[in-house]
Every structure is written in C-alpha cells, then in structure tokens.
Amino acid sequence: MGLGRLGGGSTLVVTKLGNTNACHVAYVRAEENPDANKLAREIADNDARRFSCERDRPRTYGPGGQPVD
C-alpha cells in the first residue's frame, strides 16, 4: 500500500536511513492509534534494523496498532 492510498488524517512514517539509501519501513495511522508515537518508536527500534530496502515492503498499522496490509 503506497502512502498516497492511506486516506485522510495524520500518518507517521518510520524511515530507515542507510549509508547509501533510505526507505520507508512503516506507516502508522496516528488518528487510529492513541499511542502512535510509541508504536512508531517500537517499530523503529525492533524492525528497522533488519528491514531490507531492496527486498521488504513497508507495512501500514491501523486501529489498535495492527497491520492492515
């Protein structure tokens, strides 16, 4: 699911920054997650390191912090 298809509202983007590239790891729908900042930090801490910009696709987290894709 691309960022343009997330619908209205605020979305936090978890981004991986490498030496030669950068990519989106996850999208957190802020209005559907009361602790959106905490969830985004957890994803960054737990998932971004092993995320491959070349191989993996970003996940979208909707209500209750559950993946919707």
PDB file of N, CA and C in Angstrom:
ATOM      1  N   MET A   1       0.853  -1.168   0.000  1.00  0.00           N
ATOM      2  CA  MET A   1       0.000   0.000   0.000  1.00  0.00           C
ATOM      3  C   MET A   1       0.895   1.225   0.000  1.00  0.00           C
ATOM      4  N   GLY A   2       0.735   2.080  -0.960  1.00  0.00           N
ATOM      5  CA  GLY A   2       1.534   3.288  -1.037  1.00  0.00           C
ATOM      6  C   GLY A   2       1.019   4.365  -0.114  1.00  0.00           C
ATOM      7  N   LEU A   3       1.853   5.311   0.198  1.00  0.00           N
ATOM      8  CA  LEU A   3       1.491   6.387   1.112  1.00  0.00           C
ATOM      9  C   LEU A   3       0.287   7.157   0.612  1.00  0.00           C
ATOM     10  N   GLY A   4       0.153   7.325  -0.696  1.00  0.00           N
ATOM     11  CA  GLY A   4      -0.962   8.070  -1.251  1.00  0.00           C
ATOM     12  C   GLY A   4      -2.298   7.392  -1.070  1.00  0.00           C
ATOM     13  N   ARG A   5      -2.321   6.121  -0.692  1.00  0.00           N
ATOM     14  CA  ARG A   5      -3.562   5.380  -0.540  1.00  0.00           C
ATOM     15  C   ARG A   5      -3.954   5.199   0.921  1.00  0.00           C
ATOM     16  N   LEU A   6      -3.354   5.947   1.822  1.00  0.00           N
ATOM     17  CA  LEU A   6      -3.638   5.783   3.238  1.00  0.00           C
ATOM     18  C   LEU A   6      -4.912   6.491   3.660  1.00  0.00           C
ATOM     19  N   GLY A   7      -5.431   7.371   2.855  1.00  0.00           N
ATOM     20  CA  GLY A   7      -6.636   8.089   3.223  1.00  0.00           C
ATOM     21  C   GLY A   7      -6.312   9.351   3.993  1.00  0.00           C
ATOM     22  N   GLY A   8      -7.355   9.965   4.544  1.00  0.00           N
ATOM     23  CA  GLY A   8      -7.179  11.214   5.261  1.00  0.00           C
ATOM     24  C   GLY A   8      -6.571  10.999   6.632  1.00  0.00           C
ATOM     25  N   GLY A   9      -6.226  12.090   7.291  1.00  0.00           N
ATOM     26  CA  GLY A   9      -5.673  12.011   8.628  1.00  0.00           C
ATOM     27  C   GLY A   9      -4.162  12.057   8.639  1.00  0.00           C
ATOM     28  N   SER A  10      -3.635  12.019   9.848  1.00  0.00           N
ATOM     29  CA  SER A  10      -2.190  12.091  10.042  1.00  0.00           C
ATOM     30  C   SER A  10      -1.573  10.701  10.024  1.00  0.00           C
ATOM     31  N   THR A  11      -0.415  10.615   9.408  1.00  0.00           N
ATOM     32  CA  THR A  11       0.307   9.353   9.328  1.00  0.00           C
ATOM     33  C   THR A  11       1.758   9.592   9.716  1.00  0.00           C
ATOM     34  N   LEU A  12       2.262   8.765  10.631  1.00  0.00           N
ATOM     35  CA  LEU A  12       3.677   8.801  10.981  1.00  0.00           C
ATOM     36  C   LEU A  12       4.415   7.841  10.064  1.00  0.00           C
ATOM     37  N   VAL A  13       5.568   8.257   9.586  1.00  0.00           N
ATOM     38  CA  VAL A  13       6.367   7.424   8.690  1.00  0.00           C
ATOM     39  C   VAL A  13       7.645   7.016   9.414  1.00  0.00           C
ATOM     40  N   VAL A  14       7.865   5.708   9.518  1.00  0.00           N
ATOM     41  CA  VAL A  14       9.109   5.179  10.078  1.00  0.00           C
ATOM     42  C   VAL A  14      10.047   4.960   8.901  1.00  0.00           C
ATOM     43  N   THR A  15      11.201   5.612   8.932  1.00  0.00           N
ATOM     44  CA  THR A  15      12.134   5.601   7.812  1.00  0.00           C
ATOM     45  C   THR A  15      13.464   4.989   8.230  1.00  0.00           C
ATOM     46  N   LYS A  16      14.020   4.168   7.356  1.00  0.00           N
ATOM     47  CA  LYS A  16      15.360   3.619   7.575  1.00  0.00           C
ATOM     48  C   LYS A  16      16.342   4.451   6.766  1.00  0.00           C
ATOM     49  N   LEU A  17      17.371   4.939   7.437  1.00  0.00           N
ATOM     50  CA  LEU A  17      18.404   5.728   6.777  1.00  0.00           C
ATOM     51  C   LEU A  17      19.693   4.922   6.755  1.00  0.00           C
ATOM     52  N   GLY A  18      20.154   4.587   5.564  1.00  0.00           N
ATOM     53  CA  GLY A  18      21.399   3.847   5.416  1.00  0.00           C
ATOM     54  C   GLY A  18      22.505   4.752   4.917  1.00  0.00           C
ATOM     55  N   ASN A  19      23.671   4.184   4.680  1.00  0.00           N
ATOM     56  CA  ASN A  19      24.797   4.963   4.161  1.00  0.00           C
ATOM     57  C   ASN A  19      24.557   5.430   2.737  1.00  0.00           C
ATOM     58  N   THR A  20      23.891   4.599   1.947  1.00  0.00           N
ATOM     59  CA  THR A  20      23.703   4.935   0.531  1.00  0.00           C
ATOM     60  C   THR A  20      22.248   4.989   0.106  1.00  0.00           C
ATOM     61  N   ASN A  21      21.322   4.657   1.015  1.00  0.00           N
ATOM     62  CA  ASN A  21      19.913   4.693   0.638  1.00  0.00           C
ATOM     63  C   ASN A  21      19.040   4.959   1.853  1.00  0.00           C
ATOM     64  N   ALA A  22      17.781   5.192   1.588  1.00  0.00           N
ATOM     65  CA  ALA A  22      16.778   5.380   2.634  1.00  0.00           C
ATOM     66  C   ALA A  22      15.460   4.837   2.106  1.00  0.00           C
ATOM     67  N   CYS A  23      14.615   4.366   3.018  1.00  0.00           N
ATOM     68  CA  CYS A  23      13.320   3.848   2.595  1.00  0.00           C
ATOM     69  C   CYS A  23      12.344   3.883   3.762  1.00  0.00           C
ATOM     70  N   HIS A  24      11.067   3.779   3.430  1.00  0.00           N
ATOM     71  CA  HIS A  24      10.023   3.719   4.442  1.00  0.00           C
ATOM     72  C   HIS A  24       9.906   2.287   4.952  1.00  0.00           C
ATOM     73  N   VAL A  25       9.852   2.149   6.272  1.00  0.00           N
ATOM     74  CA  VAL A  25       9.697   0.851   6.923  1.00  0.00           C
ATOM     75  C   VAL A  25       8.231   0.615   7.273  1.00  0.00           C
ATOM     76  N   ALA A  26       7.558   1.671   7.751  1.00  0.00           N
ATOM     77  CA  ALA A  26       6.171   1.515   8.188  1.00  0.00           C
ATOM     78  C   ALA A  26       5.452   2.852   8.158  1.00  0.00           C
ATOM     79  N   TYR A  27       4.118   2.746   8.078  1.00  0.00           N
ATOM     80  CA  TYR A  27       3.221   3.890   8.188  1.00  0.00           C
ATOM     81  C   TYR A  27       2.303   3.614   9.373  1.00  0.00           C
ATOM     82  N   VAL A  28       2.201   4.562  10.294  1.00  0.00           N
ATOM     83  CA  VAL A  28       1.334   4.410  11.460  1.00  0.00           C
ATOM     84  C   VAL A  28       0.240   5.464  11.359  1.00  0.00           C
ATOM     85  N   ARG A  29      -0.990   5.012  11.275  1.00  0.00           N
ATOM     86  CA  ARG A  29      -2.130   5.921  11.204  1.00  0.00           C
ATOM     87  C   ARG A  29      -2.353   6.518  12.593  1.00  0.00           C
ATOM     88  N   ALA A  30      -1.969   7.771  12.738  1.00  0.00           N
ATOM     89  CA  ALA A  30      -1.962   8.406  14.052  1.00  0.00           C
ATOM     90  C   ALA A  30      -3.360   8.551  14.641  1.00  0.00           C
ATOM     91  N   GLU A  31      -4.334   8.887  13.844  1.00  0.00           N
ATOM     92  CA  GLU A  31      -5.677   9.115  14.372  1.00  0.00           C
ATOM     93  C   GLU A  31      -6.350   7.821  14.820  1.00  0.00           C
ATOM     94  N   GLU A  32      -5.837   6.680  14.395  1.00  0.00           N
ATOM     95  CA  GLU A  32      -6.422   5.391  14.763  1.00  0.00           C
ATOM     96  C   GLU A  32      -5.638   4.698  15.872  1.00  0.00           C
ATOM     97  N   ASN A  33      -4.565   5.337  16.331  1.00  0.00           N
ATOM     98  CA  ASN A  33      -3.711   4.756  17.369  1.00  0.00           C
ATOM     99  C   ASN A  33      -3.406   5.806  18.426  1.00  0.00           C
ATOM    100  N   PRO A  34      -4.018   5.692  19.607  1.00  0.00           N
ATOM    101  CA  PRO A  34      -3.784   6.694  20.650  1.00  0.00           C
ATOM    102  C   PRO A  34      -2.312   6.832  21.034  1.00  0.00           C
ATOM    103  N   ASP A  35      -1.554   5.745  20.946  1.00  0.00           N
ATOM    104  CA  ASP A  35      -0.119   5.770  21.263  1.00  0.00           C
ATOM    105  C   ASP A  35       0.707   5.640  19.989  1.00  0.00           C
ATOM    106  N   ALA A  36       0.367   6.418  18.972  1.00  0.00           N
ATOM    107  CA  ALA A  36       1.021   6.308  17.663  1.00  0.00           C
ATOM    108  C   ALA A  36       2.519   6.563  17.744  1.00  0.00           C
ATOM    109  N   ASN A  37       2.941   7.547  18.524  1.00  0.00           N
ATOM    110  CA  ASN A  37       4.376   7.827  18.642  1.00  0.00           C
ATOM    111  C   ASN A  37       5.114   6.650  19.271  1.00  0.00           C
ATOM    112  N   LYS A  38       4.532   6.066  20.308  1.00  0.00           N
ATOM    113  CA  LYS A  38       5.146   4.905  20.960  1.00  0.00           C
ATOM    114  C   LYS A  38       5.242   3.736  19.986  1.00  0.00           C
ATOM    115  N   LEU A  39       4.169   3.482  19.241  1.00  0.00           N
ATOM    116  CA  LEU A  39       4.173   2.391  18.269  1.00  0.00           C
ATOM    117  C   LEU A  39       5.239   2.625  17.203  1.00  0.00           C
ATOM    118  N   ALA A  40       5.341   3.848  16.694  1.00  0.00           N
ATOM    119  CA  ALA A  40       6.345   4.157  15.668  1.00  0.00           C
ATOM    120  C   ALA A  40       7.761   3.948  16.208  1.00  0.00           C
ATOM    121  N   ARG A  41       8.002   4.351  17.458  1.00  0.00           N
ATOM    122  CA  ARG A  41       9.327   4.130  18.072  1.00  0.00           C
ATOM    123  C   ARG A  41       9.629   2.643  18.212  1.00  0.00           C
ATOM    124  N   GLU A  42       8.632   1.860  18.624  1.00  0.00           N
ATOM    125  CA  GLU A  42       8.834   0.411  18.766  1.00  0.00           C
ATOM    126  C   GLU A  42       9.159  -0.234  17.420  1.00  0.00           C
ATOM    127  N   ILE A  43       8.465   0.182  16.383  1.00  0.00           N
ATOM    128  CA  ILE A  43       8.743  -0.347  15.043  1.00  0.00           C
ATOM    129  C   ILE A  43      10.159   0.034  14.627  1.00  0.00           C
ATOM    130  N   ALA A  44      10.535   1.289  14.868  1.00  0.00           N
ATOM    131  CA  ALA A  44      11.885   1.737  14.510  1.00  0.00           C
ATOM    132  C   ALA A  44      12.942   0.941  15.276  1.00  0.00           C
ATOM    133  N   ASP A  45      12.716   0.740  16.573  1.00  0.00           N
ATOM    134  CA  ASP A  45      13.692   0.024  17.403  1.00  0.00           C
ATOM    135  C   ASP A  45      13.764  -1.463  17.076  1.00  0.00           C
ATOM    136  N   ASN A  46      12.626  -2.076  16.761  1.00  0.00           N
ATOM    137  CA  ASN A  46      12.571  -3.532  16.614  1.00  0.00           C
ATOM    138  C   ASN A  46      12.631  -4.035  15.180  1.00  0.00           C
ATOM    139  N   ASP A  47      12.170  -3.245  14.224  1.00  0.00           N
ATOM    140  CA  ASP A  47      12.038  -3.743  12.852  1.00  0.00           C
ATOM    141  C   ASP A  47      12.971  -3.082  11.838  1.00  0.00           C
ATOM    142  N   ALA A  48      13.327  -1.829  12.053  1.00  0.00           N
ATOM    143  CA  ALA A  48      14.071  -1.085  11.028  1.00  0.00           C
ATOM    144  C   ALA A  48      15.455  -1.669  10.754  1.00  0.00           C
ATOM    145  N   ARG A  49      16.132  -2.150  11.768  1.00  0.00           N
ATOM    146  CA  ARG A  49      17.497  -2.656  11.588  1.00  0.00           C
ATOM    147  C   ARG A  49      17.537  -3.829  10.607  1.00  0.00           C
ATOM    148  N   ARG A  50      16.571  -4.742  10.709  1.00  0.00           N
ATOM    149  CA  ARG A  50      16.582  -5.921   9.830  1.00  0.00           C
ATOM    150  C   ARG A  50      15.766  -5.715   8.553  1.00  0.00           C
ATOM    151  N   PHE A  51      15.150  -4.559   8.395  1.00  0.00           N
ATOM    152  CA  PHE A  51      14.362  -4.254   7.206  1.00  0.00           C
ATOM    153  C   PHE A  51      15.294  -4.036   6.016  1.00  0.00           C
ATOM    154  N   SER A  52      14.994  -4.677   4.904  1.00  0.00           N
ATOM    155  CA  SER A  52      15.795  -4.521   3.688  1.00  0.00           C
ATOM    156  C   SER A  52      15.066  -3.591   2.724  1.00  0.00           C
ATOM    157  N   CYS A  53      15.679  -2.458   2.416  1.00  0.00           N
ATOM    158  CA  CYS A  53      15.062  -1.508   1.485  1.00  0.00           C
ATOM    159  C   CYS A  53      14.868  -2.126   0.103  1.00  0.00           C
ATOM    160  N   GLU A  54      15.734  -3.036  -0.269  1.00  0.00           N
ATOM    161  CA  GLU A  54      15.654  -3.653  -1.593  1.00  0.00           C
ATOM    162  C   GLU A  54      14.612  -4.771  -1.656  1.00  0.00           C
ATOM    163  N   ARG A  55      14.373  -5.450  -0.547  1.00  0.00           N
ATOM    164  CA  ARG A  55      13.536  -6.648  -0.562  1.00  0.00           C
ATOM    165  C   ARG A  55      12.164  -6.461   0.100  1.00  0.00           C
ATOM    166  N   ASP A  56      12.104  -5.736   1.204  1.00  0.00           N
ATOM    167  CA  ASP A  56      10.883  -5.647   2.003  1.00  0.00           C
ATOM    168  C   ASP A  56       9.994  -4.485   1.575  1.00  0.00           C
ATOM    169  N   ARG A  57       8.711  -4.617   1.922  1.00  0.00           N
ATOM    170  CA  ARG A  57       7.741  -3.556   1.645  1.00  0.00           C
ATOM    171  C   ARG A  57       7.272  -2.970   2.972  1.00  0.00           C
ATOM    172  N   PRO A  58       7.027  -1.665   3.016  1.00  0.00           N
ATOM    173  CA  PRO A  58       6.550  -1.065   4.264  1.00  0.00           C
ATOM    174  C   PRO A  58       5.180  -1.616   4.655  1.00  0.00           C
ATOM    175  N   ARG A  59       4.939  -1.677   5.958  1.00  0.00           N
ATOM    176  CA  ARG A  59       3.643  -2.119   6.480  1.00  0.00           C
ATOM    177  C   ARG A  59       2.885  -0.902   6.966  1.00  0.00           C
ATOM    178  N   THR A  60       1.568  -0.989   6.916  1.00  0.00           N
ATOM    179  CA  THR A  60       0.698   0.062   7.417  1.00  0.00           C
ATOM    180  C   THR A  60       0.011  -0.446   8.675  1.00  0.00           C
ATOM    181  N   TYR A  61       0.055   0.351   9.745  1.00  0.00           N
ATOM    182  CA  TYR A  61      -0.543  -0.026  11.018  1.00  0.00           C
ATOM    183  C   TYR A  61      -1.767   0.830  11.271  1.00  0.00           C
ATOM    184  N   GLY A  62      -2.911   0.161  11.388  1.00  0.00           N
ATOM    185  CA  GLY A  62      -4.188   0.828  11.598  1.00  0.00           C
ATOM    186  C   GLY A  62      -4.643   0.732  13.041  1.00  0.00           C
ATOM    187  N   PRO A  63      -5.959   0.592  13.240  1.00  0.00           N
ATOM    188  CA  PRO A  63      -6.532   0.586  14.590  1.00  0.00           C
ATOM    189  C   PRO A  63      -5.886  -0.456  15.496  1.00  0.00           C
ATOM    190  N   GLY A  64      -5.596  -0.039  16.714  1.00  0.00           N
ATOM    191  CA  GLY A  64      -5.018  -0.945  17.694  1.00  0.00           C
ATOM    192  C   GLY A  64      -3.596  -1.355  17.393  1.00  0.00           C
ATOM    193  N   GLY A  65      -2.941  -0.664  16.479  1.00  0.00           N
ATOM    194  CA  GLY A  65      -1.564  -0.992  16.137  1.00  0.00           C
ATOM    195  C   GLY A  65      -1.415  -2.248  15.312  1.00  0.00           C
ATOM    196  N   GLN A  66      -2.502  -2.705  14.711  1.00  0.00           N
ATOM    197  CA  GLN A  66      -2.471  -3.927  13.913  1.00  0.00           C
ATOM    198  C   GLN A  66      -2.139  -3.617  12.456  1.00  0.00           C
ATOM    199  N   PRO A  67      -1.312  -4.445  11.819  1.00  0.00           N
ATOM    200  CA  PRO A  67      -1.042  -4.262  10.386  1.00  0.00           C
ATOM    201  C   PRO A  67      -2.331  -4.421   9.587  1.00  0.00           C
ATOM    202  N   VAL A  68      -2.505  -3.570   8.587  1.00  0.00           N
ATOM    203  CA  VAL A  68      -3.714  -3.629   7.755  1.00  0.00           C
ATOM    204  C   VAL A  68      -3.401  -4.049   6.328  1.00  0.00           C
ATOM    205  N   ASP A  69      -2.168  -4.406   6.050  1.00  0.00           N
ATOM    206  CA  ASP A  69      -1.808  -4.831   4.696  1.00  0.00           C
ATOM    207  C   ASP A  69      -1.354  -6.267   4.675  1.00  0.00           C
TER     208      ASP A  69
END
